[in-house]
Each structure stands twice: as C-alpha cells, then as structure tokens.
Amino acid sequence: MRRLLTAVMLVVLAAWPVYGAERQEKPVLGRVAEDVSQMRRETVENVEEVRRSIDAQRKELKETLQRVKRDAAAAREHAGRLETELAGLRAREAELTAELGGRQEAMRKIRSAVRDNAALLLESGPIYDVPGMAEGWRGTLEGMTAPEHFPSLEEVRLLLHSMLLSVEAGGRMALVRQPVHIRDGSLVEAQVLHYGAFQAAYAAGDETGFLTRVRGADAPQAFAYRPDSAESGMIAQAVSGTGKGPVPLPADVTGGRVLADPPARHTMLTAVMDGGMFLWPIMLIGVVGLLLVAERCVTLGRVRANGRQAVEQVLHGDRNMTAQAGRTPAERVVRRMCTPGGTPDDAEQMERRLEQAVLEELPPLERFLQTIRVLAAISPLLGLLGTVSGIIQTFRIITAHGNGDPKLLSAGISEALLTTEAGLLVAIPLLLCHHFLTRRVNTVMLDMEAAGTSLIAAGSSGRQQ
C-alpha cells in the first residue's frame, strides 16, 4: 500500500507543472501520457506484488495462529494435569503430616511413659537387692530419665525386666536380721520384715518404724516418720512373730513418698487454724444460733394449743377467771375477749379484743426468730468472704513463688474450702430450725384465732336466742 501511494503522488507531482503551463506543447503531453502509462503499469505491478505479499503474510499469520492455538490447548491440558497432580500431592502431604503427628505423639507418649516409670522405679527403688536385676540397672534407668532421651529397644526391655522382677519380689515377704540405721543415725542390728520389694518394717528394742534405701549408704535407714501406738504394736507383733493369726501392717503404696514426708495429723483445732480469721465469726454465729434455737425449742415446746378447751371452759360457766390465770396463749386470748364480769360482749368489740390479744401474745412467741434467720443468712456470706480471701492469698503466693510447690498453695485453698464448708454447715441447720419454729408459732397463732372466732360465734348465737 505504501508503494501505491508513492506512485500516485509522483504522478501528481509530475503532471502538475505541465498542466500549470496551460498545456503549451502537445509533445510534452505525449511524453507525460507515456510516463503516466508507464507509471500506471509499474503501479499495477507494485499493487499486485503488494497483494501477493499481503496474501502470503496473511497465510503465514493464519498458520502461526493455528499453531499458537494448538500450543495453548496443549498448555492448558498440561496445566490441568499439573493441577491434578498438585492436588494429589497436597492430599498425600496432609496424610503424611497427620501420620507424622500421630507417630510423634506416640513417640512422646512412649518417651514419657518410659521416663516416668524409670523415675518411679528409681525413686521408690527396692530397699534391698532383688535377685536377677541386671548389673548397672540403676545407671541405665538414670540415663532414661533425661528429658530429651528417646529409649532404645534394649533399654525398654531392661526397664520391663526390672519392673517385672520388682513386682515379683513385691509378692514375697522375708524376715531377716540385718544392720540398719535407726532414727538417731546409729547402726544397730534389728529384726527386719521385708514385705514386698519396696517397703520394710523394723524393730530395734522399743523403737519401731519403716526403712528406706539411701543411695550410697551401707545399710537401710529409718524413716523420720514415727508410727503411733497402734502401728507400733502391729509392727512389733509382725516382726517378732508373737501375733496370733495374720497381723495387718500399714503399707505406703506411694513408694515411700508419704513416709518421707508424712502429712500432718488434722484435728478440729488444726482445721480451725487453717480456716483463717473468717472462720471464727462463723463459729460464733453457729454457737449463738444454737443457743437461740435451744431456747426457742424449750419455750415453744411448753406452749400447748388448747383453744377449743379454753372456749368450752368459758362457755360452761368458768368466766370469772382473770386473763392472767390462763396458762396457754389461747386461754389468755379467750379470757381477754370476755368482759370483766365474765360475759361475752357484742361481736365487734370481741373482734377488737381478739386482735389486741393476739398482737400481745405474738412478741413472746416470735422472739429471736428473725435473729435466727439473719444469722442463717450471714453465715454463708461470711463463708463466701473467706473463700474470696483464700483465693486472693493463693494468687499472691503464685505471683511470688510460682505454682511448682502444691504445699505453698494449700494454705489459701484450705481457707477457701473450710470457710465455705463451715458457713454452709451453720446456715443449713439454722434455716431448718427457723422453718420448724416458724411453723410452730403459726400453729399457736391459728389456735388462738380459731379459739377467738369460736367464742365470737358462740356469743352471737347466744344473743340471737
């Protein structure tokens, strides 16, 4: 196309001077016509050449486009295969990750179980040598207790073999005489009873107790724990063989932990001391509430509900008795409802006298009932306050010393639990007693009202006759 445009422009530029000279000479026009014809032929040839070139390029472009389309289709197909393969690889990766996590968890459990059992066997190790134990088993088990150590199969077999031998030895008992270190540290000959592989009792003169194996010591050593009189008697009978029949013996199933650090003997006084300062007012409330309940039980227990008999006495002529002569509230109410001459008055006046008499009789009956109720409500609140105080104390200890030692936390927890328990132990009986005492007062009140109503009805019917 560029060649065609160039040829047209050359023709126009060549013809312009000729036509501008007003067509002066015909020969010039002939030459121009020949030139134009020549240029037309050249232009046609150029156009044909350009058209052929365009057709060739178009064909080439079509072939290139088809080839690109085929390549794109092949690329898309390959990408689909790669995506499918990638999804499969990801699924396999997830399966392998889950399997790896399971195996790692199993390995952690195995390592933890082996480490814990090895430590348990070392800490509560037999107080005397068990026959059949492998040489150097203690050193091997100590290596197995390392945090990052993963046991080999041989080490696991050694641990299992040692535990089986210890369990087997735990079912045997042996009575021997051997040197032991008693509580004062001296080495003496004592009668020792081995029951099981992990515990032994001894008797050396008047001293009895339990033995433990101290690493590096030449003989077993006595625990600092002092048996009470009952335990000492059982140990002496079992060691000397003087007991008739089987003799029960105390056993420390924790492998010596309780004997090495025995818990303090708890009594009522120690429980009160562990309860903190809020336990004292709760106990005071309990004592005061108990005294008030006892007084109310005695007082209300003497009150009889005999309103019907009192009304019958008044109606059958016994009307000259004064109001103070009544022994029960119903009798006093009935006497107050009558006139000083002993005759019932009109119904309206008798109703007013009934209300006044019942109101006068209520205060002695309801005395201390509200106090008992208030004490029953305050007691659990004080227990809750003690619980909050104990929890605050526990968190202060955790902040200062951490939570590694449970004994440091026991004081606050004991205060929290003991005050809550004491508050409930005081509140529940007081509430029950308040309920029964209130029912008793209501019964007496109903008896007084029933007696007064009966007397009013009897007076009304007598006046109508």
XYZ file of C-alpha atoms in Angstrom:
465
model
C 0.000 0.000 0.000
C 2.837 2.420 0.697
C 4.271 1.807 -2.777
C 0.893 2.534 -4.402
C 0.514 5.810 -2.571
C 4.070 6.801 -3.502
C 3.407 6.181 -7.197
C 0.202 8.235 -7.188
C 1.979 11.125 -5.549
C 4.812 11.017 -8.137
C 2.255 11.103 -10.956
C 0.511 14.100 -9.494
C 3.755 15.985 -8.911
C 4.969 15.246 -12.470
C 1.743 16.343 -14.080
C 1.290 19.491 -12.082
C 3.923 21.678 -13.948
C 2.626 20.536 -17.310
C -0.930 21.481 -16.594
C 0.284 24.653 -14.868
C 1.900 25.886 -18.093
C -1.531 25.868 -19.731
C -0.703 22.848 -21.885
C 1.765 24.670 -24.123
C 3.047 21.797 -26.213
C 1.387 18.551 -27.230
C 4.633 16.550 -27.410
C 5.151 17.181 -23.775
C 1.709 15.836 -23.121
C 2.521 12.737 -25.065
C 5.592 12.115 -23.063
C 3.667 12.747 -19.935
C 0.987 10.312 -21.069
C 3.633 7.715 -21.765
C 5.179 8.352 -18.411
C 1.818 8.076 -16.769
C 1.123 4.833 -18.600
C 4.500 3.527 -17.575
C 3.936 4.560 -14.021
C 0.450 3.002 -14.135
C 1.880 -0.271 -15.277
C 4.527 -0.095 -12.605
C 1.931 0.837 -10.080
C -0.289 -2.104 -11.082
C 2.704 -4.377 -10.879
C 3.545 -2.963 -7.473
C -0.047 -3.386 -6.328
C -0.056 -6.986 -7.480
C 3.222 -7.554 -5.741
C 1.891 -5.960 -2.519
C -1.307 -8.029 -2.767
C 0.657 -11.220 -3.172
C 2.860 -10.199 -0.237
C -0.223 -9.474 1.891
C -1.762 -12.828 0.956
C 1.465 -14.611 1.830
C 1.711 -12.810 5.172
C -1.978 -13.495 5.891
C -1.484 -17.160 5.203
C 1.615 -17.192 7.346
C -0.259 -15.401 10.147
C -3.128 -17.922 9.916
C -0.695 -20.786 10.180
C 1.019 -19.081 13.131
C -2.381 -18.505 14.817
C -3.346 -22.159 14.390
C -0.023 -23.225 15.798
C -0.420 -20.871 18.784
C -3.951 -22.190 19.420
C -2.670 -25.772 19.360
C 0.159 -24.826 21.726
C -2.298 -23.040 24.066
C -4.608 -26.066 24.129
C -1.664 -28.328 24.885
C -0.506 -25.923 27.612
C -3.990 -25.865 29.174
C -4.153 -29.635 29.129
C -0.707 -29.846 30.713
C -1.722 -27.270 33.344
C -4.817 -29.362 34.185
C -2.642 -32.453 34.615
C -0.259 -30.465 36.821
C -3.148 -29.160 38.966
C -4.492 -32.671 39.390
C -1.048 -33.894 40.332
C -0.616 -30.958 42.728
C -3.949 -31.747 44.432
C -2.875 -35.355 44.816
C 0.466 -34.269 46.247
C -1.252 -31.935 48.712
C -3.623 -34.687 49.828
C -0.672 -37.007 50.262
C 1.154 -34.275 52.179
C -1.833 -33.916 54.530
C -1.936 -37.686 55.051
C 1.787 -37.819 55.749
C 1.529 -34.813 58.100
C -1.267 -36.470 60.039
C 0.646 -39.734 60.137
C 3.770 -37.897 61.273
C 1.807 -36.117 64.001
C 0.369 -39.407 65.196
C 3.773 -41.045 65.256
C 5.304 -38.060 67.036
C 2.524 -38.203 69.617
C 3.084 -41.934 70.028
C 6.814 -41.313 70.419
C 6.139 -38.627 73.041
C 3.855 -40.995 74.935
C 6.424 -43.768 74.763
C 9.193 -41.448 75.921
C 7.022 -40.038 78.713
C 5.867 -43.459 79.876
C 9.393 -44.864 79.882
C 10.802 -41.795 81.645
C 8.065 -41.790 84.298
C 8.332 -45.499 85.001
C 12.119 -45.353 85.146
C 11.956 -42.415 87.568
C 9.331 -44.193 89.657
C 11.431 -47.334 89.872
C 14.495 -45.288 90.822
C 12.726 -43.127 93.410
C 10.885 -45.989 95.040
C 13.649 -48.432 94.248
C 13.735 -51.681 96.192
C 15.066 -51.293 99.716
C 17.011 -54.477 99.212
C 18.547 -56.026 96.120
C 16.164 -58.062 94.026
C 17.698 -61.246 92.632
C 18.021 -61.220 88.865
C 18.479 -57.483 88.392
C 20.909 -56.640 85.592
C 24.240 -55.163 86.574
C 24.219 -51.380 86.436
C 20.445 -51.154 86.027
C 20.274 -48.004 88.120
C 22.713 -46.129 85.854
C 20.819 -47.207 82.761
C 17.497 -46.083 84.235
C 19.017 -42.754 85.262
C 20.010 -42.162 81.638
C 16.463 -42.991 80.558
C 15.057 -40.222 82.758
C 16.763 -37.486 80.703
C 14.127 -35.169 79.155
C 15.236 -35.474 75.510
C 16.454 -39.049 75.630
C 14.488 -41.497 73.484
C 14.908 -45.037 74.815
C 16.211 -47.818 72.664
C 14.603 -51.224 72.459
C 17.216 -52.710 74.758
C 16.572 -50.031 77.369
C 12.837 -50.653 77.227
C 13.445 -54.358 77.676
C 15.697 -53.654 80.666
C 13.052 -51.419 82.243
C 10.332 -54.007 81.693
C 12.519 -56.778 83.083
C 13.387 -54.700 86.169
C 9.757 -53.826 86.807
C 8.660 -57.453 86.450
C 11.323 -58.548 88.905
C 10.277 -55.821 91.348
C 6.632 -56.813 91.054
C 7.516 -60.450 91.580
C 9.607 -59.556 94.608
C 6.739 -57.414 95.862
C 4.687 -60.524 96.492
C 7.263 -62.104 98.809
C 7.888 -61.480 102.491
C 11.145 -62.131 104.306
C 12.054 -61.846 107.965
C 15.779 -61.264 108.460
C 18.150 -59.754 110.976
C 20.383 -57.112 109.481
C 22.116 -53.835 110.394
C 20.021 -50.703 109.963
C 20.412 -47.017 110.750
C 17.769 -46.088 113.305
C 16.359 -42.573 113.703
C 19.267 -41.202 115.730
C 21.691 -42.297 112.985
C 23.392 -45.139 114.867
C 23.924 -48.507 113.184
C 22.312 -51.381 115.091
C 21.225 -54.937 114.463
C 17.457 -55.059 114.066
C 14.794 -57.550 113.170
C 13.557 -56.521 109.727
C 10.452 -57.701 107.929
C 10.563 -57.138 104.161
C 7.065 -57.202 102.688
C 7.400 -56.581 99.054
C 10.347 -55.094 97.290
C 9.587 -51.504 98.244
C 8.915 -51.472 101.981
C 10.301 -52.916 105.174
C 9.481 -52.577 108.856
C 11.969 -52.982 111.684
C 12.024 -53.389 115.445
C 15.138 -52.430 117.397
C 14.367 -52.642 121.087
C 11.496 -50.275 121.840
C 11.873 -48.428 118.555
C 9.795 -49.465 115.576
C 9.441 -47.909 112.169
C 9.917 -48.253 108.443
C 13.093 -48.454 106.357
C 14.263 -46.888 103.145
C 17.303 -47.419 100.953
C 19.582 -44.384 100.757
C 21.848 -44.376 97.730
C 25.451 -44.895 98.736
C 24.608 -45.984 102.316
C 25.894 -49.260 103.692
C 22.555 -50.202 105.289
C 18.878 -49.244 105.109
C 17.916 -46.117 107.004
C 14.842 -45.491 109.150
C 12.235 -43.011 108.007
C 11.682 -39.994 110.207
C 8.019 -40.985 110.402
C 7.092 -42.160 113.894
C 4.303 -44.747 113.976
C 1.560 -44.236 116.529
C 0.906 -46.729 119.298
C -1.408 -48.912 117.206
C 1.019 -49.061 114.273
C 3.954 -49.763 116.612
C 2.053 -52.649 118.155
C 1.278 -54.155 114.762
C 4.917 -53.810 113.629
C 6.231 -55.385 116.842
C 3.840 -58.334 116.537
C 4.648 -58.897 112.867
C 8.431 -58.638 113.326
C 8.573 -60.765 116.467
C 6.034 -63.281 115.230
C 4.084 -63.172 118.510
C 0.796 -62.157 116.913
C -1.992 -64.686 116.783
C -3.040 -65.159 113.225
C -2.450 -62.679 110.419
C -1.224 -59.278 111.574
C -2.281 -56.259 109.470
C 0.581 -53.985 108.544
C 0.419 -50.417 107.205
C 1.853 -50.033 103.717
C 2.939 -46.956 101.791
C 1.705 -47.597 98.261
C 3.397 -44.409 97.015
C 6.826 -45.955 97.224
C 7.916 -44.098 100.354
C 6.715 -40.596 99.488
C 4.200 -40.481 102.337
C 6.689 -41.916 104.830
C 9.375 -39.474 103.716
C 7.045 -36.506 104.058
C 4.074 -37.621 106.174
C 1.031 -35.371 106.213
C 0.216 -33.564 109.423
C -2.449 -35.106 111.586
C -5.556 -32.980 111.292
C -7.693 -32.267 114.315
C -10.515 -29.849 114.988
C -8.031 -27.275 116.267
C -5.838 -27.503 113.148
C -8.927 -27.179 110.938
C -9.930 -24.031 112.814
C -6.418 -22.606 112.484
C -6.338 -23.389 108.759
C -9.712 -21.726 108.228
C -8.376 -18.219 108.702
C -9.891 -15.275 110.510
C -13.329 -15.582 108.878
C -13.907 -18.994 110.441
C -14.098 -17.536 113.953
C -17.161 -15.329 113.349
C -18.845 -18.241 111.570
C -18.258 -20.436 114.621
C -19.535 -17.657 116.898
C -22.670 -17.369 114.761
C -23.125 -21.124 114.991
C -22.858 -21.105 118.795
C -25.216 -18.127 119.197
C -27.685 -19.631 116.730
C -27.576 -22.975 118.547
C -28.332 -21.288 121.895
C -31.205 -19.292 120.421
C -32.661 -22.389 118.757
C -32.402 -24.327 122.010
C -34.162 -21.526 123.927
C -36.936 -21.328 121.330
C -37.393 -25.079 121.259
C -37.770 -25.198 125.050
C -40.103 -22.188 125.135
C -42.346 -23.201 122.241
C -42.295 -26.814 123.339
C -44.079 -25.846 126.536
C -46.831 -23.992 124.686
C -49.970 -26.078 124.157
C -52.596 -25.435 121.505
C -55.819 -25.894 123.576
C -58.061 -23.191 122.190
C -61.105 -25.452 121.994
C -60.847 -26.467 125.655
C -60.433 -22.815 126.673
C -63.594 -21.812 124.791
C -65.540 -24.673 126.388
C -64.384 -23.629 129.865
C -65.561 -20.063 129.284
C -68.883 -21.106 127.797
C -69.638 -23.569 130.622
C -69.513 -21.029 133.389
C -65.817 -20.674 134.210
C -65.868 -16.978 133.255
C -64.795 -15.289 136.442
C -61.112 -16.173 135.963
C -58.908 -13.245 135.093
C -56.841 -13.080 131.932
C -53.633 -13.694 133.879
C -54.981 -17.037 135.065
C -54.560 -18.574 131.579
C -51.652 -20.951 131.218
C -51.578 -21.039 127.404
C -51.837 -18.260 124.791
C -55.269 -19.496 123.689
C -56.597 -19.375 127.265
C -55.242 -15.861 127.757
C -56.777 -14.669 124.475
C -60.171 -16.119 125.424
C -60.072 -14.506 128.889
C -59.175 -11.105 127.395
C -62.098 -11.313 124.986
C -64.582 -11.586 127.853
C -65.838 -8.620 129.894
C -64.641 -8.193 133.467
C -67.967 -9.626 134.598
C -67.346 -12.776 132.610
C -69.990 -12.318 129.912
C -69.197 -12.032 126.239
C -69.758 -8.618 124.712
C -71.036 -7.802 121.217
C -69.217 -9.247 118.219
C -67.464 -6.021 117.108
C -65.922 -5.389 120.498
C -64.891 -9.020 120.799
C -63.128 -8.875 117.406
C -61.171 -5.820 118.506
C -60.230 -7.562 121.738
C -59.209 -10.670 119.750
C -56.882 -8.650 117.540
C -55.387 -6.860 120.529
C -54.919 -10.102 122.467
C -53.256 -11.887 119.533
C -50.918 -8.929 118.984
C -49.952 -9.031 122.658
C -49.233 -12.750 122.504
C -47.119 -12.627 119.301
C -43.897 -10.962 120.539
C -43.039 -13.672 123.113
C -43.738 -16.361 120.525
C -41.706 -14.761 117.694
C -38.800 -13.719 119.883
C -35.363 -14.423 118.285
C -36.890 -15.964 115.120
C -35.754 -13.072 112.921
C -32.358 -13.162 114.613
C -32.000 -16.871 113.751
C -32.965 -16.110 110.159
C -30.431 -13.286 109.888
C -27.694 -15.491 111.354
C -28.539 -18.214 108.837
C -28.227 -15.666 106.004
C -24.971 -14.117 107.247
C -23.151 -17.428 107.768
C -22.790 -18.440 104.064
C -21.891 -14.849 103.173
C -19.015 -14.983 105.644
C -18.051 -18.339 104.135
C -18.029 -16.758 100.680
C -15.916 -13.905 102.010
C -13.450 -16.437 103.423
C -13.398 -18.212 100.050
C -12.513 -14.967 98.267
C -9.830 -14.251 100.864
C -8.317 -17.715 100.416
C -8.284 -17.404 96.619
C -6.614 -13.991 96.852
C -3.982 -15.466 99.156
C -3.414 -18.343 96.726
C -2.871 -15.990 93.790
C -0.475 -13.885 95.827
C 1.579 -16.996 96.567
C 1.520 -17.988 92.880
C 2.683 -14.495 91.922
C 5.522 -14.577 94.428
C 6.683 -18.204 94.246
C 5.003 -19.782 91.225
C 2.822 -22.867 91.293
C 5.527 -25.528 91.364
C 5.054 -26.490 95.023
C 1.475 -27.501 95.923
C 2.216 -27.111 99.631
C 2.574 -23.356 99.209
C -0.926 -23.203 97.752
C -2.554 -25.407 100.391
C -2.997 -22.599 102.946
C -5.160 -20.404 100.713
C -7.099 -23.352 99.328
C -7.729 -24.705 102.852
C -9.013 -21.328 103.995
C -11.315 -21.052 100.978
C -12.806 -24.526 101.356
C -13.033 -24.619 105.149
C -14.824 -21.275 105.433
C -17.294 -22.276 102.720
C -17.931 -25.599 104.429
C -18.331 -24.007 107.849
C -20.705 -21.350 106.522
C -22.941 -23.977 104.940
C -22.782 -26.238 107.992
C -24.027 -23.362 110.146
C -26.583 -21.935 107.705
C -28.387 -25.142 106.731
C -29.341 -26.282 110.299
C -30.320 -22.730 111.271
C -32.608 -22.427 108.247
C -34.246 -25.774 109.015
C -34.709 -24.873 112.665
C -36.132 -21.471 111.707
C -38.615 -23.191 109.407
C -39.850 -25.621 112.077
C -40.013 -22.914 114.768
C -41.979 -20.635 112.428
C -44.431 -23.443 111.731
C -44.836 -23.963 115.465
C -45.578 -20.238 116.003
C -48.075 -20.274 113.118
C -49.803 -23.266 114.681
C -50.172 -21.451 118.012
C -51.422 -18.320 116.227
C -54.025 -20.292 114.289
C -55.136 -21.930 117.541
C -55.597 -18.514 119.195
C -57.510 -17.127 116.221
C -59.673 -20.238 115.992
C -60.490 -20.029 119.712
C -61.390 -16.326 119.436
C -63.547 -16.905 116.353
C -65.381 -19.764 118.094
C -66.060 -17.558 121.108
C -67.388 -14.742 118.885
C -69.645 -17.180 117.051
C -70.913 -18.641 120.346
C -71.654 -15.143 121.726
C -73.543 -14.148 118.589
C -75.724 -17.254 118.646
C -76.481 -16.744 122.361
C -77.662 -13.183 121.812
C -79.896 -14.256 118.919
C -81.608 -16.810 121.185
